[in-house]
Every structure is written in C-alpha cells, then in structure tokens.
Amino acid sequence: MSLKDYQKEVDEWTKQFDPQYWPALEQLARLTEETGEVAREINHLHGTKKKKSDEAPRKLDDELIDVIFTVICLANSHGINLDEAWERVMREKHYGRDANRYERKDLQP
Ligand SMILES: [Mg+2]
C-alpha cells in the first residue's frame, strides 16, 4: 500500500464521525501525546526506567502506527498528498541537500 492508500483508508473510516477530523491544534496535541508514548516505549526498551508491574503492556510498533495515523489525519485535513510530499522531500532533501551530509559505509570489496 502507498501512503495515498493509507490516507484513503483513514479518510473512509473517519467519515463516520462529526467532525471528521479534529481541529488542527487538537490533532497536534494528539500527535504530541502519541509521540510521548513512543518515547515511553523507547525508554522502557533502552532506558533504566522499566514498566510498572501492573502497567498494561504496549508495543513500540503499535505506538509508531498511532503516530502515523495521527500524521495522516493532519495531512488529510490539510489536503496534503503524502505520496507527492514524500517524493519531493526525498528528492530535495535526502537525495539532494543531504546527499553528502553523513558518513558512508565503505562498500569497496
Ligand atoms: Mg499510542
């Protein structure tokens, strides 16, 4: 599936709600919450702070999808085509501006 397919799936699912998409600032708050949940999972996986014994198990992959879902809601409510944006950003920033920014692996045999 492409990002456009995910955007369509989210748009179809959210059509049952009124409003279909929350106001932008509420979506931003949700994105911040979900990003914090990713941080919490990363901290539990790699940090010294472990989960409480009575804490419900969550998974990093679930939390990452929550972030992506929220980003898609923001994109949809702003009329952004994420496939087009992805192609443009990859071309301009990653393959262009940052092409020589990071140290490369030595791929010589
Ligand atoms: Mg979450």
mmCIF file of C-alpha atoms and ligand atoms in Angstrom, residues 30 33-35 37-38 58 62-64 66-67, ligand 1:
data_model
loop_
_atom_site.group_PDB
_atom_site.id
_atom_site.type_symbol
_atom_site.label_atom_id
_atom_site.label_comp_id
_atom_site.label_asym_id
_atom_site.label_seq_id
_atom_site.Cartn_x
_atom_site.Cartn_y
_atom_site.Cartn_z
ATOM 1 C CA ARG A 30 -2.775 14.149 19.910
ATOM 2 C CA GLU A 33 0.671 12.548 23.092
ATOM 3 C CA GLU A 34 1.390 9.716 20.687
ATOM 4 C CA THR A 35 4.999 10.810 20.244
ATOM 5 C CA GLU A 37 4.013 7.186 24.054
ATOM 6 C CA VAL A 38 6.715 6.234 21.537
ATOM 7 C CA ARG A 58 2.168 -1.785 24.912
ATOM 8 C CA ASP A 62 1.601 -0.039 17.918
ATOM 9 C CA GLU A 63 2.761 3.345 19.172
ATOM 10 C CA LEU A 64 4.560 4.107 15.904
ATOM 11 C CA ASP A 66 -0.550 5.693 16.328
ATOM 12 C CA VAL A 67 1.892 8.447 15.282
HETATM 13 MG MG MG B 1 -0.496 5.448 21.392
#
